[in-house]
XYZ file of C-alpha atoms in Angstrom:
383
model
C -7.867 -35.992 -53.774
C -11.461 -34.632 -54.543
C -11.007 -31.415 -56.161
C -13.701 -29.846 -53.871
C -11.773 -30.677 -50.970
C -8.826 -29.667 -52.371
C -10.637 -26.433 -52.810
C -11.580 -26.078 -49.824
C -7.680 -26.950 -48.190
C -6.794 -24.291 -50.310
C -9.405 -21.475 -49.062
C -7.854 -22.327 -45.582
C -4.287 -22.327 -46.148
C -4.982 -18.601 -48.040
C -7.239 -17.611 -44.445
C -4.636 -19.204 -42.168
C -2.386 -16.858 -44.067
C -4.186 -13.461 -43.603
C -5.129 -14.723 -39.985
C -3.485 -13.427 -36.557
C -0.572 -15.120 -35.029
C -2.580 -16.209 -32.591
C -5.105 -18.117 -34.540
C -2.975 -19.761 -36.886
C -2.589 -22.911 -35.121
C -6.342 -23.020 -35.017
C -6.621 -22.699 -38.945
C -4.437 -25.592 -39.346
C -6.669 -28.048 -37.197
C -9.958 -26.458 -38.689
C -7.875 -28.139 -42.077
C -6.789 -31.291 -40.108
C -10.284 -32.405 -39.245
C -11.961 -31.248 -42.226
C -9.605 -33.531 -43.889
C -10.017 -36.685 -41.253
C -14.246 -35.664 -41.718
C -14.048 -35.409 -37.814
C -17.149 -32.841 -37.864
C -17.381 -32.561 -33.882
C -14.116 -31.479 -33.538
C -14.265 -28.926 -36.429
C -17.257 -27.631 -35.112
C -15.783 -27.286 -31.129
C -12.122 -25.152 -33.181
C -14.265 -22.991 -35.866
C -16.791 -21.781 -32.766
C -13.343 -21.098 -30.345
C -12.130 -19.489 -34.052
C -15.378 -17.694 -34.878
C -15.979 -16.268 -31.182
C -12.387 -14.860 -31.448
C -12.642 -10.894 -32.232
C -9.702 -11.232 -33.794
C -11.700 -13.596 -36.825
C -13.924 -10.561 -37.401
C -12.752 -9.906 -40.844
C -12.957 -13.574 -41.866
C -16.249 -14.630 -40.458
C -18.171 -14.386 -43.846
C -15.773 -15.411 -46.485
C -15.195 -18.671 -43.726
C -19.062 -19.440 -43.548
C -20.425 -18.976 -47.127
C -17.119 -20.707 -48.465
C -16.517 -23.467 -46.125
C -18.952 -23.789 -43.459
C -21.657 -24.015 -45.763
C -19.788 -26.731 -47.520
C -20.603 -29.230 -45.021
C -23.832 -27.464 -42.834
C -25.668 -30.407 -42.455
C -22.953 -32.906 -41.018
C -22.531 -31.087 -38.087
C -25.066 -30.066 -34.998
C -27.117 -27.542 -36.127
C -27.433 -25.465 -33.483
C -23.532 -25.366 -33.745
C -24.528 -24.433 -37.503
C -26.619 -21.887 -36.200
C -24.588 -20.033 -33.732
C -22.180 -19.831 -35.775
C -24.180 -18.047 -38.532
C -25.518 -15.892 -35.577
C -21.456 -14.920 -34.978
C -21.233 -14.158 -38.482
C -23.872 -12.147 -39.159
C -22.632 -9.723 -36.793
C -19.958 -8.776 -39.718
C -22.596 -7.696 -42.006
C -22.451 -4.442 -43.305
C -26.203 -3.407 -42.145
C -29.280 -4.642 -40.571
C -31.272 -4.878 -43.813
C -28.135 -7.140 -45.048
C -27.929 -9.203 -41.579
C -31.976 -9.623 -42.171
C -31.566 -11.286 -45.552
C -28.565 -13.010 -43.993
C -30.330 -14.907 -41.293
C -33.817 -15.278 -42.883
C -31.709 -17.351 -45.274
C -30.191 -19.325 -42.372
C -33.547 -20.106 -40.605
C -34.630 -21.607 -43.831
C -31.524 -24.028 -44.231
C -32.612 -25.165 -40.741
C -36.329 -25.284 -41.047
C -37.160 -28.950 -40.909
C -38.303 -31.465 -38.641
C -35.152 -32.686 -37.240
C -33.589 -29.147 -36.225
C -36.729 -27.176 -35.187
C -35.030 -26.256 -32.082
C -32.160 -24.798 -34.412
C -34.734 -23.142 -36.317
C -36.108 -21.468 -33.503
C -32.721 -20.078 -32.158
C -32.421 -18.570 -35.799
C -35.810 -17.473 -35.930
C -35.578 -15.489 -33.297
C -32.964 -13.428 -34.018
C -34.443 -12.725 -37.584
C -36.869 -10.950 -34.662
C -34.331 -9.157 -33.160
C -33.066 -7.397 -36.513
C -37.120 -6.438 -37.415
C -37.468 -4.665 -34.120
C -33.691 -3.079 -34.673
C -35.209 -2.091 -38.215
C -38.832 -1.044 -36.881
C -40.890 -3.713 -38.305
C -42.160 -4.783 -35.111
C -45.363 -6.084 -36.718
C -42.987 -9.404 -38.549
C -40.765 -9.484 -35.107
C -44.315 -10.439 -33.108
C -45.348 -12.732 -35.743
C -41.755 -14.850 -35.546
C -41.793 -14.571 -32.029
C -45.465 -16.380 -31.768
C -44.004 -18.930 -34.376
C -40.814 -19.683 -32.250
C -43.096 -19.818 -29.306
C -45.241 -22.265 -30.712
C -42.813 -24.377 -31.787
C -41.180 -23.952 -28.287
C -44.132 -25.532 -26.704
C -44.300 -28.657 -28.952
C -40.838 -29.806 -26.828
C -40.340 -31.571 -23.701
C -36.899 -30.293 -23.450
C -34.532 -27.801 -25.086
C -30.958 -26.643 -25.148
C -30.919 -23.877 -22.643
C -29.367 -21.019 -24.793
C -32.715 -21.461 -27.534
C -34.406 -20.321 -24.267
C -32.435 -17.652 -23.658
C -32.447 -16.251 -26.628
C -36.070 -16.665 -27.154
C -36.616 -14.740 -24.155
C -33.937 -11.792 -24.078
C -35.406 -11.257 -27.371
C -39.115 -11.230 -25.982
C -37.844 -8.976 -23.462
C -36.320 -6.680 -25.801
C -39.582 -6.652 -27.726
C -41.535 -5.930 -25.287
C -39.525 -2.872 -24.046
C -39.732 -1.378 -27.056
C -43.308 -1.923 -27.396
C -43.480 -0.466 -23.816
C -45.285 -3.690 -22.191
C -43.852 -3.125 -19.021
C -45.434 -6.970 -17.620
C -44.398 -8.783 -20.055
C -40.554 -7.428 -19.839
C -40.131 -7.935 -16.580
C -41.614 -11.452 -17.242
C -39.153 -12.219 -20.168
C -36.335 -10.835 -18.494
C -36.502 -12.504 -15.464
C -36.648 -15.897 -17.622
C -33.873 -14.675 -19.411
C -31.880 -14.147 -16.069
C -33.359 -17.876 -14.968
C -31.519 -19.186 -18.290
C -27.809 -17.892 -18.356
C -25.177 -17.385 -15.747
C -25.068 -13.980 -14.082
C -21.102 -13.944 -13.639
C -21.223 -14.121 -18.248
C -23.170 -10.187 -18.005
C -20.689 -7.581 -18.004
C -20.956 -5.100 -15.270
C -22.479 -2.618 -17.437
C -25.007 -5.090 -18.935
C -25.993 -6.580 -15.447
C -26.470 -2.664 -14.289
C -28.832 -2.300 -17.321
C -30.871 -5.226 -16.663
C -31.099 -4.793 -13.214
C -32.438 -0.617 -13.721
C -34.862 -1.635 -16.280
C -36.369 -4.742 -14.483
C -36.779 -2.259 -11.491
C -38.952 0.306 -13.743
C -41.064 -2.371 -15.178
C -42.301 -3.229 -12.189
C -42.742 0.029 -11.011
C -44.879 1.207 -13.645
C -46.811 -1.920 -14.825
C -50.017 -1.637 -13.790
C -50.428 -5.515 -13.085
C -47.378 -5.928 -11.178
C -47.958 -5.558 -7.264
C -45.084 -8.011 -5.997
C -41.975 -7.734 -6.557
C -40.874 -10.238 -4.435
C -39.107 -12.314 -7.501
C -36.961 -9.066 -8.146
C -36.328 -8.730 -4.457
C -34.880 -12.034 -4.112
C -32.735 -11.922 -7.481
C -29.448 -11.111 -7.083
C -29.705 -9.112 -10.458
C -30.427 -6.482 -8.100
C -27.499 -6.259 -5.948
C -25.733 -4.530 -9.028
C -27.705 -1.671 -8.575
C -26.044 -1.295 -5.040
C -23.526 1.388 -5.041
C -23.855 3.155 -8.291
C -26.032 5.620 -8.670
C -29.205 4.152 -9.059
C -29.138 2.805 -5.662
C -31.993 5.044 -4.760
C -34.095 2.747 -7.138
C -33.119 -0.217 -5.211
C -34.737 1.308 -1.923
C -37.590 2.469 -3.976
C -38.495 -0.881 -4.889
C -38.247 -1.794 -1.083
C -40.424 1.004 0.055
C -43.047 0.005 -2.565
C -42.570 -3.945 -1.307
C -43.347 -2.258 2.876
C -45.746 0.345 1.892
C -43.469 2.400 3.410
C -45.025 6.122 2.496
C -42.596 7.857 4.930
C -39.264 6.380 2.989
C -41.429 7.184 -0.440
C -41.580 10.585 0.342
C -37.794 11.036 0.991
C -37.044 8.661 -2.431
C -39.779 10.942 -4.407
C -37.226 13.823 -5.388
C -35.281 11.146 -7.392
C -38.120 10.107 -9.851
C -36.836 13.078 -11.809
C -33.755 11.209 -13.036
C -35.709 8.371 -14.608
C -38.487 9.636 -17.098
C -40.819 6.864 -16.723
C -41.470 7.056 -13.303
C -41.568 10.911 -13.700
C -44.369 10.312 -16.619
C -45.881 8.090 -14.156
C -46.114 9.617 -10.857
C -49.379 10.105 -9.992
C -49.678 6.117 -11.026
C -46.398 5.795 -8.464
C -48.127 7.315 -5.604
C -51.493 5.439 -6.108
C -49.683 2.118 -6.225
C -48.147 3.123 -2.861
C -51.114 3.676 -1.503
C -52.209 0.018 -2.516
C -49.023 -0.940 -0.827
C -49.411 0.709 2.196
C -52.991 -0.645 2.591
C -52.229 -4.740 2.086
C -49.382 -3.311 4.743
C -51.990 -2.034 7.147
C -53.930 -5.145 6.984
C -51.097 -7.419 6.964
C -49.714 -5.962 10.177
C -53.484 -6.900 11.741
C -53.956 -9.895 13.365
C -56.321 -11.972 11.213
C -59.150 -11.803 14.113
C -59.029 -7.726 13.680
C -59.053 -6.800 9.930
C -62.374 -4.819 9.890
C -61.002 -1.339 9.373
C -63.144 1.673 9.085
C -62.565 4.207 6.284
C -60.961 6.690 8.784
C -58.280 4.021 9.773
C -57.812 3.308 6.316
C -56.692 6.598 5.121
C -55.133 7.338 8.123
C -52.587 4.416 7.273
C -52.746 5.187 3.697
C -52.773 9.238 3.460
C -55.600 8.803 1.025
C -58.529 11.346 1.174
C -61.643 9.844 2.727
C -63.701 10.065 -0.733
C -61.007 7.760 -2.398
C -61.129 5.027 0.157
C -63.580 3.119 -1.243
C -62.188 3.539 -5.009
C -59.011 2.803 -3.021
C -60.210 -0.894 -1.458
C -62.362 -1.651 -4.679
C -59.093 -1.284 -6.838
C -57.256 -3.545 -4.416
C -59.810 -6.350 -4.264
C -59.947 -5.824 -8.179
C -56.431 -6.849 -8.456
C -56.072 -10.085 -6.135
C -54.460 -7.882 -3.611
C -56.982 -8.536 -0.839
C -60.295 -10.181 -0.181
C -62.968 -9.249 2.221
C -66.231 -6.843 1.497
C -67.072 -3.114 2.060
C -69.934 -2.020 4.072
C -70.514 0.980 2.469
C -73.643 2.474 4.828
C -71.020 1.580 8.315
C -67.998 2.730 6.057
C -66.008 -0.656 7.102
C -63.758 -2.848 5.084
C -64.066 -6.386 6.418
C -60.875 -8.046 5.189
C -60.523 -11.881 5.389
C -57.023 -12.756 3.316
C -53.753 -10.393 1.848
C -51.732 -11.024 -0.970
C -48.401 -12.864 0.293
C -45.299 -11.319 -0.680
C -41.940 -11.155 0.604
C -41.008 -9.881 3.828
C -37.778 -7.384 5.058
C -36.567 -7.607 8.115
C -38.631 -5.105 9.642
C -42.030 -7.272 8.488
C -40.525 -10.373 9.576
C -40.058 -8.824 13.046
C -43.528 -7.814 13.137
C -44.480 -11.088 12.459
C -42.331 -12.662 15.373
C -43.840 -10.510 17.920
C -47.719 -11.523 16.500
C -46.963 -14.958 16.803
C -45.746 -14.608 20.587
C -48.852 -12.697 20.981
C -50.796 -15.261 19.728
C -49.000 -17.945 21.776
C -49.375 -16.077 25.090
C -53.259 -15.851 23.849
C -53.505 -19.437 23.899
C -51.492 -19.775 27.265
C -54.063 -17.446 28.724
C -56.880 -19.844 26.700
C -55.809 -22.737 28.853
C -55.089 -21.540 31.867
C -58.572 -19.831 32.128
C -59.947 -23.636 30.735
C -58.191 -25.059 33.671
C -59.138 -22.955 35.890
C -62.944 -23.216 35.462
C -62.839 -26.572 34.926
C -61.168 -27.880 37.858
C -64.369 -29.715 39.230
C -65.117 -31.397 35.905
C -61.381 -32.177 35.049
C -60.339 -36.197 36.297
C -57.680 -36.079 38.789
């Protein structure tokens, strides 16, 4: 027999030894198909063996000694995840760091770029754990880069890419581009693999980013996500109808849901950003509820609907044509806002009803349209 593989029988019957009861039988096909060469098959048993908690303590000795051994006959994303499954037994970040950068290296070349960029990325994720958030932006651009040169890609590379964007970008406090990442993140996995406590998480931090980005005015993709359902019942539910009053305008059901910004410090830091967003809201609300033939509103209407002081109005419409949320002109000397489109967004059930009873409105409009047609027509209408 070839002494290294010999060697390397050995090393496993010694960790088969020191392993659990339970994943003996595991250790003893990891040796069977190392010893047949059937890499697939040792690759599908040492992820089962390396995912188990209970291989925790053998994780390294198993990758530097054996894995190692034969890295580049096997898939190497397999490779990769499992060096991602073994770096979480390193003693400290600045050891995981070395630990990975090394890894990303091994797999830097053309054939496995999509391995290298599920590796580079979480040399990312230990710079931001270790502050150096300056050398996590500059791998993330890299991985990004490279991401864009494929047509396709193993979905987890994705995922990773952007949870770790996401994470980035919270700690950077770019509250658009986390909710962007995050919601690609969600797009990528399976809900039903978060834990309850990790779906919770995701689901209150999504709904302060788009509270307090100042470029995000729909929410309607976080409406629709059934991320948000886990917020239901716990006690963040208030944040759920927050995010509902915000998508209605609704400054009657702000006003109740105000006390609670105390609980979360952002939107506490940001209030008096909170209450001018509302008052965006409430004004693509106002026009929205207008049929399209009546959306010239004076500036007394306007902050009537909006409870904004008559010296902000204009400000008020200026800032909302500014940011896509309407089109139309001011007449500043008449003090009229002639409004000709509103941002779509997703409706409640409330909105939808409103809309029902415009279009039977418009339909008995056009009933009345004809009848008057055929009414003054008869003598010019054939028979």
């Amino acid at each position: 027999m070839d002494p290294e593989k010999e060697a390397k029988l050995n090393f496993l019957d010694e960790q088969r030894d020191v392993a659990s009861e339970d994943l003996q039988p595991a250790f003893i096909q990891i040796a069977e198909y190392y010893d047949a060469r059937l890499w697939h098959e040792l690759t599908g048993v040492l992820q089962d063996v390396f995912a188990n908690p209970e291989s925790a303590s053998q994780r390294l000795a198993l990758f530097r000694t054996f894995v190692l051994s034969f890295a580049e006959k096997i898939n190497q994303l397999s490779f990769v995840h499992l060096g991602l499954l073994t770096a979480t037994q390193c003693q400290d970040d600045k050891e995981r760091l070395t630990f990975l950068t090394h890894l990303a290296e091994k797999v830097d070349k053309p054939s496995s770029q999509d391995a290298y960029v599920y590796s580079l990325v979480a040399v990312a994720e230990v710079k931001i754990a270790l502050n150096d958030y300056e050398g996590a932006r500059k791998d993330l651009d890299k991985a990004e880069s490279v991401l864009d040169t494929f047509d396709s890609v193993e979905q987890q590379v994705h995922a990773n890419f952007y949870r770790i964007s996401a994470s980035y970008a919270q700690n950077k406090a770019d509250f658009t581009s986390y909710y962007k990442n995050a919601l690609l993140y969600l797009a990528c996995i399976d809900l039903f693999s978060l834990s309850t406590q990790d779906a919770q998480t995701r689901a209150y931090d999504l709904s302060i980013a788009a509270l307090v980005s100042d470029s995000i005015y729909n929410f309607g993709e976080l409406l629709l996500h059934p991320i948000l359902d886990n917020l239901s019942s716990t006690t963040h539910t208030w944040l759920r109808d927050l995010l509902y009053a915000f998508n209605r305008g609704d400054l009657r059901a702000y006003h109740v849901l105000e006390a609670n910004l105390s609980k979360a410090p952002l939107l506490e830091s940001h209030k008096e950003f909170l209450w001018q967003k509302i008052s965006l809201s409430a004004l693509t609300e106002a026009v929205f509820r207008r049929p399209a033939h009546d959306r010239a509103m004076t500036f007394q209407t306007i902050s009537h609907e909006t409870q904004v002081q008559m010296n902000q109005i204009e400000i008020l419409i200026m800032k909302a044509l500014s940011l896509g949320l309407l089109r139309g002109s001011i007449d500043q000397v008449s003090e009229v806002a002639r409004i000709n489109w509103v941002q779509p967004k997703v409706l409640d059930l409330g909105q939808i009803d409103s809309m029902r009873k415009r279009l039977k409105d418009w339909d008995s409009s056009v009933n009345e349209l004809g009848q008057w047609i055929e009414g003054v027509g008869k003598d010019v209408w054939p028979a």
